[in-house]
Coordinates of C-alpha atoms in Angstrom, one line a residue:
Chain I
X1 CA 33.8 127.7 -135.4
X2 CA 32.5 126.9 -138.9
X3 CA 30.1 128.6 -141.8
X4 CA 27.4 126.9 -139.4
X5 CA 26.9 129.7 -137.1
X6 CA 23.5 130.5 -138.5
X7 CA 22.4 126.8 -137.9
X8 CA 23.7 127.3 -134.4
X9 CA 21.7 130.4 -133.7
X10 CA 18.5 128.5 -135.1
X11 CA 19.1 125.9 -132.4
X12 CA 19.5 128.4 -129.9
X13 CA 16.4 130.1 -130.5
X14 CA 14.4 127.1 -131.1
X15 CA 15.7 125.7 -127.6
X16 CA 15.0 128.8 -126.1
X17 CA 11.3 128.3 -127.2
X18 CA 11.4 124.7 -126.0
X19 CA 12.6 126.2 -122.6
X20 CA 9.7 128.7 -122.5
X21 CA 7.2 125.9 -123.2
X22 CA 8.5 123.5 -120.7
X23 CA 9.3 126.3 -117.6
X24 CA 5.8 127.6 -118.0
X25 CA 4.4 124.2 -117.4
X26 CA 6.7 123.5 -114.3
X27 CA 4.4 123.6 -111.2
X28 CA 5.6 126.6 -108.8
X29 CA 5.8 123.9 -106.2
X30 CA 9.0 122.9 -107.8
X31 CA 10.5 126.2 -108.7
X32 CA 13.5 125.5 -106.4
X33 CA 14.3 122.1 -107.7
X34 CA 14.0 123.4 -111.1
X35 CA 16.6 126.2 -110.4
X36 CA 18.9 123.6 -108.9
X37 CA 18.2 121.2 -111.8
X38 CA 19.2 123.8 -114.7
X39 CA 22.0 124.9 -112.4
X40 CA 23.3 121.1 -112.7
X41 CA 22.6 121.2 -116.4
X42 CA 24.5 124.4 -116.8
X43 CA 27.4 122.6 -115.4
X44 CA 27.5 121.1 -119.0
X45 CA 30.5 123.6 -119.6
X46 CA 32.3 120.4 -118.3
X47 CA 32.4 119.3 -121.9
X48 CA 34.3 122.1 -123.0
X49 CA 36.4 122.1 -119.9
X50 CA 37.5 118.5 -120.2
X51 CA 38.9 119.3 -123.7
X52 CA 40.7 122.2 -122.2
X53 CA 42.2 120.2 -119.5
X54 CA 43.0 117.1 -121.3
X55 CA 44.2 118.2 -124.9
X56 CA 47.9 119.1 -123.7
X57 CA 48.0 122.8 -125.1
X58 CA 50.3 124.1 -122.6
X59 CA 50.5 125.0 -119.2
X60 CA 48.0 127.9 -118.8
X61 CA 45.4 125.9 -120.8
X62 CA 45.7 122.8 -118.4
X63 CA 45.6 124.8 -115.3
X64 CA 42.4 126.7 -116.4
X65 CA 40.9 123.7 -118.0
X66 CA 41.7 121.8 -114.4
X67 CA 39.8 124.7 -112.5
X68 CA 36.8 124.8 -115.0
X69 CA 36.5 121.0 -114.6
X70 CA 36.6 121.4 -110.9
X71 CA 34.0 124.3 -110.7
X72 CA 31.9 122.5 -113.4
X73 CA 31.8 119.2 -111.4
X74 CA 30.7 120.8 -108.3
X75 CA 27.9 122.1 -110.3
X76 CA 27.0 119.0 -111.9
X77 CA 27.4 116.5 -108.9
X78 CA 26.2 118.8 -106.3
X79 CA 23.4 120.2 -108.5
X80 CA 21.9 116.8 -109.2
X81 CA 22.4 115.4 -105.7
X82 CA 21.0 118.2 -104.1
X83 CA 17.8 118.4 -106.6
X84 CA 17.1 114.8 -105.9
X85 CA 17.5 115.3 -102.1
X86 CA 14.8 117.9 -102.5
X87 CA 12.5 116.0 -104.7
X88 CA 12.5 113.1 -102.1
X89 CA 11.0 115.3 -99.4
X90 CA 7.9 116.2 -101.5
X91 CA 5.3 113.8 -100.3
X92 CA 1.4 113.8 -100.8
X93 CA -0.6 112.8 -97.6
X94 CA -1.3 109.2 -98.7
X95 CA 2.3 108.3 -99.2
X96 CA 3.1 108.9 -95.4
Chain W
X1 CA 35.8 107.7 -130.7
X2 CA 33.6 107.6 -134.1
X3 CA 32.4 110.9 -134.6
X4 CA 28.9 109.8 -135.3
X5 CA 28.7 108.0 -132.1
X6 CA 29.7 111.1 -130.3
X7 CA 27.2 113.0 -132.0
X8 CA 24.5 110.8 -131.2
X9 CA 25.4 110.7 -127.6
X10 CA 25.4 114.3 -127.4
X11 CA 22.0 114.4 -129.4
X12 CA 20.5 112.0 -126.7
X13 CA 21.9 114.0 -123.8
X14 CA 20.1 117.1 -125.3
X15 CA 16.7 115.1 -125.6
X16 CA 17.3 113.7 -122.1
X17 CA 17.9 117.3 -120.7
X18 CA 14.4 118.5 -122.3
X19 CA 12.6 115.5 -121.1
X20 CA 14.3 115.7 -117.4
X21 CA 12.9 119.2 -117.2
X22 CA 9.4 118.6 -118.7
X23 CA 9.2 116.0 -115.9
X24 CA 9.2 118.8 -113.3
X25 CA 5.5 119.7 -114.0
X26 CA 4.6 117.3 -111.1
X27 CA 6.2 116.0 -107.9
X28 CA 5.3 112.5 -108.8
X29 CA 7.3 112.5 -112.2
X30 CA 10.0 114.7 -111.0
X31 CA 12.6 112.3 -109.7
X32 CA 12.6 110.4 -112.6
X33 CA 13.1 113.4 -114.7
X34 CA 16.1 114.4 -112.7
X35 CA 17.4 110.7 -113.3
X36 CA 17.0 111.2 -117.2
X37 CA 19.0 114.4 -117.0
X38 CA 22.0 112.6 -115.1
X39 CA 21.9 110.0 -117.6
X40 CA 22.2 112.7 -120.3
X41 CA 25.0 114.3 -118.4
X42 CA 26.7 111.2 -118.0
X43 CA 26.7 110.2 -121.7
X44 CA 27.9 113.7 -122.5
X45 CA 30.8 113.3 -120.4
X46 CA 31.8 109.9 -121.1
X47 CA 31.1 110.5 -125.0
X48 CA 33.8 113.6 -124.5
X49 CA 36.2 111.6 -122.7
X50 CA 36.6 109.2 -125.4
X51 CA 37.3 112.2 -128.0
X52 CA 40.8 111.7 -129.6
X53 CA 41.9 115.4 -128.8
X54 CA 41.9 114.4 -125.0
X55 CA 45.1 112.7 -124.3
X56 CA 46.0 113.3 -120.8
X57 CA 43.7 112.5 -118.1
X58 CA 45.6 113.2 -114.6
X59 CA 44.2 116.7 -114.4
X60 CA 40.7 115.7 -115.4
X61 CA 40.7 112.9 -112.6
X62 CA 42.1 115.3 -110.1
X63 CA 39.4 117.7 -111.1
X64 CA 36.5 115.4 -111.1
X65 CA 37.6 114.1 -107.6
X66 CA 38.0 117.6 -105.8
X67 CA 34.6 118.8 -107.6
X68 CA 32.8 115.6 -106.5
X69 CA 34.1 116.0 -103.1
X70 CA 33.0 119.6 -103.0
X71 CA 29.6 119.5 -104.5
X72 CA 28.8 116.2 -102.9
X73 CA 29.6 117.6 -99.4
X74 CA 27.6 120.8 -100.4
X75 CA 24.5 118.8 -101.5
X76 CA 24.5 116.4 -98.3
X77 CA 25.4 119.0 -95.5
X78 CA 23.8 122.3 -96.9
X79 CA 20.6 122.8 -94.6
X80 CA 17.6 123.6 -96.7
X81 CA 17.1 127.3 -95.2
X82 CA 20.5 127.8 -96.9
X83 CA 19.3 126.6 -100.5
X84 CA 19.3 130.4 -101.7
X85 CA 22.9 130.7 -100.8
X86 CA 23.8 127.4 -102.4
X87 CA 22.1 128.2 -105.6
X88 CA 23.9 131.7 -105.7
X89 CA 27.3 130.0 -105.0
X90 CA 26.9 127.5 -107.7
X91 CA 25.8 129.9 -110.5
X92 CA 29.2 131.4 -109.9
X93 CA 30.9 127.8 -110.3
X94 CA 29.0 127.2 -113.6
X95 CA 30.0 130.8 -114.8
X96 CA 33.6 130.4 -114.0
X97 CA 33.8 127.1 -116.1
X98 CA 32.4 128.8 -118.9
X99 CA 34.5 131.9 -118.3
X100 CA 37.6 129.8 -118.2
X101 CA 37.0 127.8 -121.3
X102 CA 36.4 131.1 -123.2
X103 CA 39.9 132.2 -122.0
X104 CA 41.7 129.0 -123.1
X105 CA 39.9 129.1 -126.4
X106 CA 41.0 132.8 -126.9
X107 CA 44.7 131.9 -126.0
X108 CA 44.6 128.7 -128.3
X109 CA 43.6 130.6 -131.4
X110 CA 46.1 133.5 -130.8
X111 CA 47.4 135.6 -132.8
X112 CA 44.8 134.5 -135.4
X113 CA 41.4 135.0 -133.6
X114 CA 38.6 135.2 -136.2
X115 CA 36.2 137.9 -135.8
X116 CA 33.1 135.8 -135.6
X117 CA 34.9 133.6 -133.0
X118 CA 35.8 136.8 -130.9
X119 CA 31.9 137.5 -130.9
X120 CA 30.9 134.3 -129.2
X121 CA 34.5 134.1 -127.0
X122 CA 33.3 137.7 -125.8
X123 CA 29.8 136.7 -125.1
X124 CA 31.2 133.9 -123.1
X125 CA 33.7 135.8 -121.0
X126 CA 31.4 138.7 -120.4
X127 CA 28.5 136.6 -119.3
X128 CA 30.8 134.1 -117.4
X129 CA 32.5 136.9 -115.6
X130 CA 29.8 139.1 -114.6
X131 CA 27.8 136.1 -113.2
X132 CA 30.7 134.8 -111.3
X133 CA 31.1 138.1 -109.2
X134 CA 27.1 138.8 -109.3
X135 CA 26.5 135.3 -108.0
X136 CA 29.0 135.7 -105.2
X137 CA 27.7 139.1 -104.1
X138 CA 24.0 137.5 -104.1
X139 CA 25.9 134.7 -101.9
X140 CA 27.3 137.3 -99.8
X141 CA 24.0 139.1 -99.1
X142 CA 22.0 135.9 -98.3
X143 CA 24.7 134.6 -96.2
X144 CA 24.9 138.0 -94.7
X145 CA 28.4 138.5 -95.2
X146 CA 27.5 141.7 -96.9
X147 CA 24.8 144.1 -95.9
X148 CA 21.4 142.7 -97.1
X149 CA 19.9 146.1 -97.8
X150 CA 20.4 147.9 -101.1
X151 CA 23.8 149.5 -101.0
X152 CA 23.4 152.8 -102.6
X153 CA 25.7 156.0 -103.7
X154 CA 25.5 159.2 -105.4
X155 CA 25.8 159.0 -109.2
X156 CA 25.3 155.1 -109.0
X157 CA 22.9 154.9 -112.1
X158 CA 25.3 157.3 -114.2
X159 CA 28.4 155.4 -113.1
X160 CA 26.8 152.0 -113.8
X161 CA 25.6 153.2 -117.3
X162 CA 29.0 154.7 -118.1
X163 CA 30.7 151.3 -117.0
X164 CA 28.1 149.4 -119.1
X165 CA 28.7 151.2 -122.4
X166 CA 32.4 151.3 -121.6
X167 CA 32.4 147.4 -121.2
X168 CA 30.2 147.0 -124.3
X169 CA 32.5 149.6 -126.5
X170 CA 35.5 147.3 -125.3
X171 CA 33.9 144.4 -126.5
X172 CA 32.8 145.9 -129.9
X173 CA 36.7 147.0 -130.6
X174 CA 37.8 143.9 -129.6
X175 CA 35.7 142.3 -132.2
X176 CA 37.4 144.3 -134.9
X177 CA 40.9 144.0 -133.4
X178 CA 40.8 140.6 -131.8
X179 CA 44.5 140.5 -131.4
X180 CA 44.6 143.1 -128.5
X181 CA 45.2 140.6 -125.8
X182 CA 45.6 143.3 -123.2
X183 CA 42.1 144.6 -124.0
X184 CA 40.8 141.2 -123.8
X185 CA 41.7 141.1 -120.1
X186 CA 40.4 144.5 -119.5
X187 CA 37.1 143.4 -120.8
X188 CA 37.1 140.5 -118.2
X189 CA 38.1 142.7 -115.4
X190 CA 35.3 145.1 -116.5
X191 CA 32.6 142.5 -116.7
X192 CA 33.7 141.4 -113.1
X193 CA 33.0 144.8 -111.9
X194 CA 29.6 145.0 -113.7
X195 CA 28.8 141.9 -111.8
X196 CA 29.6 143.4 -108.4
X197 CA 27.9 146.7 -109.1
X198 CA 24.7 145.2 -110.7
X199 CA 24.0 143.2 -107.4
X200 CA 25.1 145.8 -104.9
X201 CA 21.7 147.9 -105.3
X202 CA 19.4 145.0 -104.9
X203 CA 17.7 144.4 -101.6
X204 CA 17.0 140.8 -99.8
X205 CA 13.5 140.5 -101.0
X206 CA 14.3 141.2 -104.6
X207 CA 16.5 138.1 -104.5
X208 CA 14.2 135.9 -106.1
X209 CA 14.3 137.7 -109.3
X210 CA 18.2 138.1 -109.3
X211 CA 18.8 134.5 -108.7
X212 CA 16.6 133.4 -111.3
X213 CA 18.2 136.1 -113.7
X214 CA 21.6 135.0 -112.8
X215 CA 20.5 131.4 -113.4
X216 CA 19.6 132.7 -116.9
X217 CA 23.3 134.4 -117.3
X218 CA 25.0 130.9 -116.4
X219 CA 22.9 129.1 -118.9
X220 CA 23.8 131.6 -121.8
X221 CA 27.4 131.4 -120.8
X222 CA 27.1 127.9 -121.2
X223 CA 25.4 128.6 -124.7
X224 CA 28.0 130.8 -125.8
X225 CA 30.6 128.1 -125.0
X226 CA 28.6 125.8 -127.2
X227 CA 29.1 128.3 -129.8
X228 CA 32.8 128.9 -129.1
X229 CA 33.5 124.9 -129.4
X230 CA 30.7 124.3 -131.9
X231 CA 28.7 122.2 -129.9
X232 CA 25.2 121.9 -130.5
X233 CA 24.1 119.8 -127.5
X234 CA 25.7 122.8 -125.4
X235 CA 23.8 125.3 -127.2
X236 CA 20.7 123.4 -126.3
X237 CA 21.3 122.9 -122.6
X238 CA 22.5 126.5 -122.1
X239 CA 19.7 128.0 -123.9
X240 CA 17.1 125.9 -121.8
X241 CA 18.7 126.8 -118.6
X242 CA 19.0 130.7 -119.9
X243 CA 15.2 130.6 -120.8
X244 CA 14.2 129.1 -117.5
X245 CA 16.1 131.5 -115.5
X246 CA 14.8 134.3 -117.8
X247 CA 11.1 133.2 -117.5
X248 CA 11.3 132.3 -113.8
X249 CA 12.4 135.9 -113.2
X250 CA 9.8 137.4 -115.3
X251 CA 7.3 135.3 -113.4
X252 CA 8.7 136.7 -109.9
X253 CA 8.8 140.2 -111.1
X254 CA 4.9 140.2 -112.2
X255 CA 4.4 138.5 -108.9
X256 CA 5.6 141.9 -107.1
X257 CA 3.9 143.6 -109.8
X258 CA 7.3 145.2 -110.8
X259 CA 9.2 145.7 -114.0
X260 CA 12.4 144.0 -114.4
X261 CA 13.9 147.3 -114.8
X262 CA 12.5 148.4 -111.5
X263 CA 13.8 145.6 -109.6
X264 CA 17.2 145.9 -111.0
X265 CA 17.5 149.9 -110.9
X266 CA 14.9 150.7 -108.6
X267 CA 16.8 151.0 -105.2
X268 CA 18.8 153.9 -106.7
X269 CA 17.1 157.1 -105.7
X270 CA 14.4 155.5 -103.8
X271 CA 13.5 156.5 -100.3
X272 CA 15.0 154.4 -97.6
X273 CA 12.5 151.7 -96.7
X274 CA 10.5 152.9 -93.5
X275 CA 10.1 156.3 -94.3
X276 CA 6.6 155.6 -95.5
X277 CA 5.6 154.0 -92.1
X278 CA 7.0 157.0 -90.0
X279 CA 5.0 159.3 -92.2
X280 CA 1.8 158.1 -91.0
X281 CA 2.5 157.1 -87.3
X282 CA -0.9 158.3 -85.9
X283 CA -2.4 156.9 -82.9
X284 CA -3.2 153.6 -84.5
X285 CA -3.2 150.8 -82.1
X286 CA -2.8 147.2 -82.2
X287 CA -4.2 144.6 -80.1
X288 CA -1.7 142.3 -78.5
X289 CA -2.6 138.7 -77.7
X290 CA -0.7 135.7 -76.1
X291 CA -0.4 132.0 -77.6
X292 CA -3.1 131.1 -75.1
X293 CA -5.6 133.5 -76.7
X294 CA -4.7 132.1 -80.0
X295 CA -5.2 128.4 -79.1
X296 CA -8.6 128.9 -77.6
X297 CA -9.3 130.6 -81.2
X298 CA -7.9 127.5 -82.8
X299 CA -10.0 125.1 -81.1
X300 CA -12.9 126.2 -82.2
X301 CA -12.1 126.9 -85.6
X302 CA -13.4 124.7 -88.6
X303 CA -10.7 125.9 -91.3
X304 CA -7.4 127.6 -90.9
X305 CA -5.0 128.8 -93.7
X306 CA -1.4 129.3 -92.6
X307 CA 0.7 131.9 -94.7
X308 CA 4.3 131.6 -94.3
X309 CA 7.0 134.1 -95.4
X310 CA 10.7 134.9 -95.1
X311 CA 10.2 135.2 -91.6
X312 CA 9.5 131.6 -90.9
X313 CA 12.9 130.7 -92.5
X314 CA 14.5 133.2 -90.5
X315 CA 13.1 131.7 -87.3
X316 CA 13.5 128.3 -88.4
X317 CA 10.1 127.5 -87.7
X318 CA 9.0 125.3 -90.5
X319 CA 9.2 122.2 -88.1
X320 CA 7.1 123.6 -85.6
X321 CA 4.6 125.0 -88.1
X322 CA 4.3 121.4 -89.1
X323 CA 3.5 120.1 -85.7
X324 CA 0.9 122.8 -85.5
X325 CA -0.6 121.9 -88.8
X326 CA -0.7 118.2 -87.8
X327 CA -2.1 118.8 -84.5
X328 CA -5.1 121.0 -86.1
X329 CA -5.4 118.4 -88.6
X330 CA -5.7 115.7 -86.0
X331 CA -8.8 117.5 -84.4
X332 CA -10.4 117.6 -87.9
X333 CA -9.6 120.9 -88.8
X334 CA -9.1 121.8 -92.5
X335 CA -5.8 123.3 -92.7
X336 CA -3.9 124.7 -95.8
X337 CA -0.9 126.6 -96.6
X338 CA -1.0 129.5 -98.9
X339 CA 2.4 130.1 -100.8
X340 CA 3.1 133.2 -102.3
X341 CA 5.5 133.1 -105.5
X342 CA 7.8 135.6 -104.1
X343 CA 7.8 134.3 -100.4
X344 CA 11.2 133.9 -99.2
X345 CA 14.5 134.7 -101.0
X346 CA 14.3 132.3 -104.1
X347 CA 11.4 131.1 -106.4
X348 CA 9.9 128.0 -104.5
X349 CA 11.8 128.7 -100.8
X350 CA 8.8 128.2 -98.8
X351 CA 7.7 124.8 -100.6
X352 CA 11.0 123.2 -99.9
X353 CA 11.2 124.3 -96.1
X354 CA 7.5 123.1 -95.5
X355 CA 8.3 119.9 -97.6
X356 CA 11.4 119.2 -95.6
X357 CA 9.4 119.6 -92.6
X358 CA 7.2 116.8 -93.8
X359 CA 4.2 119.1 -94.6
X360 CA 2.4 117.1 -97.5
X361 CA 2.7 119.1 -100.8
X362 CA -1.0 118.8 -101.7
X363 CA -1.9 121.3 -98.6
X364 CA 0.6 124.0 -100.3
X365 CA -1.5 126.1 -102.4
X366 CA -1.0 129.1 -104.9
X367 CA -2.7 132.4 -104.8
X368 CA -5.2 131.5 -107.6
X369 CA -6.1 128.3 -105.8
X370 CA -6.8 129.5 -102.2
X371 CA -7.6 133.3 -102.6
X372 CA -11.5 132.7 -103.0
X373 CA -11.5 130.9 -99.8
X374 CA -10.5 133.5 -97.3
X375 CA -13.7 134.7 -96.6
X376 CA -15.0 131.3 -95.2
X377 CA -12.1 130.7 -93.4
X378 CA -12.2 130.9 -89.5
X379 CA -8.4 131.5 -88.8
X380 CA -5.5 132.7 -90.9
X381 CA -2.2 132.6 -89.4
X382 CA 0.6 134.9 -91.0
X383 CA 4.1 133.5 -90.1
X384 CA 6.5 136.0 -90.8
X385 CA 4.9 137.2 -93.9
X386 CA 4.2 141.1 -94.5
X387 CA 3.9 142.7 -97.9
X388 CA 2.0 139.7 -99.2
X389 CA -0.9 140.2 -97.3
X390 CA -1.0 144.0 -97.2
X391 CA -4.3 145.2 -98.6
X392 CA -2.6 148.5 -99.4
X393 CA -1.7 146.6 -102.6
X394 CA -5.6 146.4 -103.7
X395 CA -6.5 150.1 -103.4
X396 CA -3.6 152.3 -102.3
X397 CA -2.4 153.8 -105.6
X398 CA 0.7 155.6 -104.4
X399 CA 2.1 152.3 -102.4
X400 CA 5.0 151.1 -104.2
X401 CA 2.9 147.5 -103.4
X402 CA 0.0 148.8 -105.6
X403 CA -1.3 146.1 -108.0
X404 CA 0.8 143.4 -106.4
X405 CA -1.2 140.2 -106.4
X406 CA -1.8 139.3 -102.6
X407 CA -3.7 137.0 -100.6
X408 CA -6.9 138.2 -99.0
X409 CA -6.1 137.5 -95.7
X410 CA -8.3 140.4 -94.5
X411 CA -11.1 138.5 -95.6
X412 CA -11.1 135.7 -93.0
X413 CA -12.9 135.9 -89.7
X414 CA -9.8 136.2 -87.4
X415 CA -6.1 136.8 -88.8
X416 CA -3.5 135.6 -86.3
X417 CA -0.2 137.6 -87.0
X418 CA 3.0 136.3 -85.5
X419 CA 5.8 138.9 -85.7
X420 CA 8.8 140.2 -84.4
X421 CA 7.9 143.9 -84.3
X422 CA 5.5 146.3 -86.1
X423 CA 8.6 147.1 -88.6
X424 CA 7.2 147.5 -92.0
X425 CA 7.9 144.8 -94.7
X426 CA 10.6 145.1 -97.4
X427 CA 8.6 147.4 -99.5
X428 CA 8.3 150.0 -96.5
X429 CA 4.6 150.2 -96.5
X430 CA 2.8 150.2 -93.1
X431 CA 0.3 147.2 -93.0
X432 CA -3.2 148.2 -92.3
X433 CA -3.9 144.5 -91.4
X434 CA -2.2 144.8 -88.0
X435 CA -4.7 147.4 -86.8
X436 CA -7.8 145.7 -88.0
X437 CA -10.2 144.7 -85.1
X438 CA -10.2 141.0 -86.5
X439 CA -6.4 140.6 -86.1
X440 CA -4.7 139.2 -83.4
X441 CA -0.8 140.2 -83.0
X442 CA 1.2 137.9 -81.4
X443 CA 4.8 139.5 -81.0
X444 CA 7.9 137.5 -80.5
X445 CA 10.1 134.9 -81.8
X446 CA 7.8 132.9 -84.1
X447 CA 9.3 129.5 -83.6
X448 CA 8.9 130.1 -79.7
X449 CA 5.2 131.4 -80.1
X450 CA 4.3 128.5 -82.2
X451 CA 6.2 126.2 -79.9
X452 CA 3.8 127.3 -76.9
X453 CA 0.7 127.2 -79.0
X454 CA 1.4 123.5 -79.9
X455 CA 2.2 122.8 -76.3
X456 CA -1.0 124.3 -75.0
X457 CA -3.2 122.7 -77.6
X458 CA -1.6 119.5 -76.7
X459 CA -2.3 119.9 -73.0
X460 CA -5.8 120.7 -73.6
X461 CA -6.4 117.8 -75.8
X462 CA -5.3 115.7 -73.1
X463 CA -7.7 117.3 -70.4
X464 CA -10.5 116.7 -73.0
X465 CA -9.8 112.9 -73.3

């Protein structure tokens, strides 16, 4: 971690505000897909997991990294697939 | 891979995540949005794989394969009624990944863990661990592996507060003495325990708030991972998720007219539900009707509003509800659905079930859209909902429901209530709507009642032709 910790805190807070703006505009109709989409996105820890699993820092890192990669992949793959499956079901009258 | 290129990939990924969530403001753009978010994820993952630090790929590939198989199978085969459980379970996976990365990071830097690094790793494993067990508990309750009702015991709040402050103190000590490895693992153990005890006293109907809150925690755990590995994209993505979950749970609390604190700690010390109802069991009578009575009522109606609740999900009645609405629409009757924000076990639960059953989403209305129309509505059909139509919320100041935004179902000309029994709703408040002269109570399994209703309407339509 570098001295840029304050930069990171700025980013955290600004992204939080963006999140607020975006989320309050999401239609309540799609609150479940919203949850599963953010769930898939939180699988972004995959990025950290990949480094842990693949950078040869000893057995423990590789093992924990491997479990983390598996868990995060479940979220990413499953989360996006099921969000799309749900969104496909939402149809208007004229679409039928 | 070139550092500039990698950072550019991360930057584009972060933008795509934001655009993806923005597209969820309408069902028409939503799928495109998810596609954008998927591209963002792909960019981030491929970019990371090309980093020089990653030298061996065996375990990564195995993890990818196992994860994709499990995740894909869950996405394809999980029924829509089980969506709350699935969401709970996947919160725990996301949090597990974050917590494990935190542990790896800690070990990597031992024995010289920087104090500042300890702060972010601490947040990462703390939030990650408590989300893992909290979400598993929520999963257990939703799947009914654990009793769904609040589990309370003496001195619960006090012991929880002690545990909470104990955990925080551990964390603070660790920040100043990051080398105390044992303490680090004790901290993880304590956080795991906090997660369990946090969800234990929370009942089924409060699950929407808790699921949204866990969503927020798993996002924040990802953001903390971003701090630990100094990755801005992760901070943005995690912060978005954290904000999303947090504001969703605020909206849910508001829709129940309860404070956050009340949802989280309210069960402790409260009277067991049902007590309020038994207290006032005077000679109130309800009138029982049969599906046949209801069918005549519906034939003469011009406008109908259907109010679904968790009972519809339990009875798996969403498909037959759709059949009923379709047959009414075919008769030229105006049919709409009134969806309360907290109906069901997660935000938006009813919308997904009805969409699955092929109900067009433009028939699904929020309270603000539809509440003024009840006085002009001929028939309201309440399917497995209770508290959201309880008029006590409007005037009864000592009621736990007081102030909660409800549907003005009692203002309609006729109210049909499909219910298994007269048991009070989750809030334990007796519902006077059931005793209203305008109300037709039809007891029994909602699915069976609705099936015979649809059948009757069909038969009579055939005779009329």
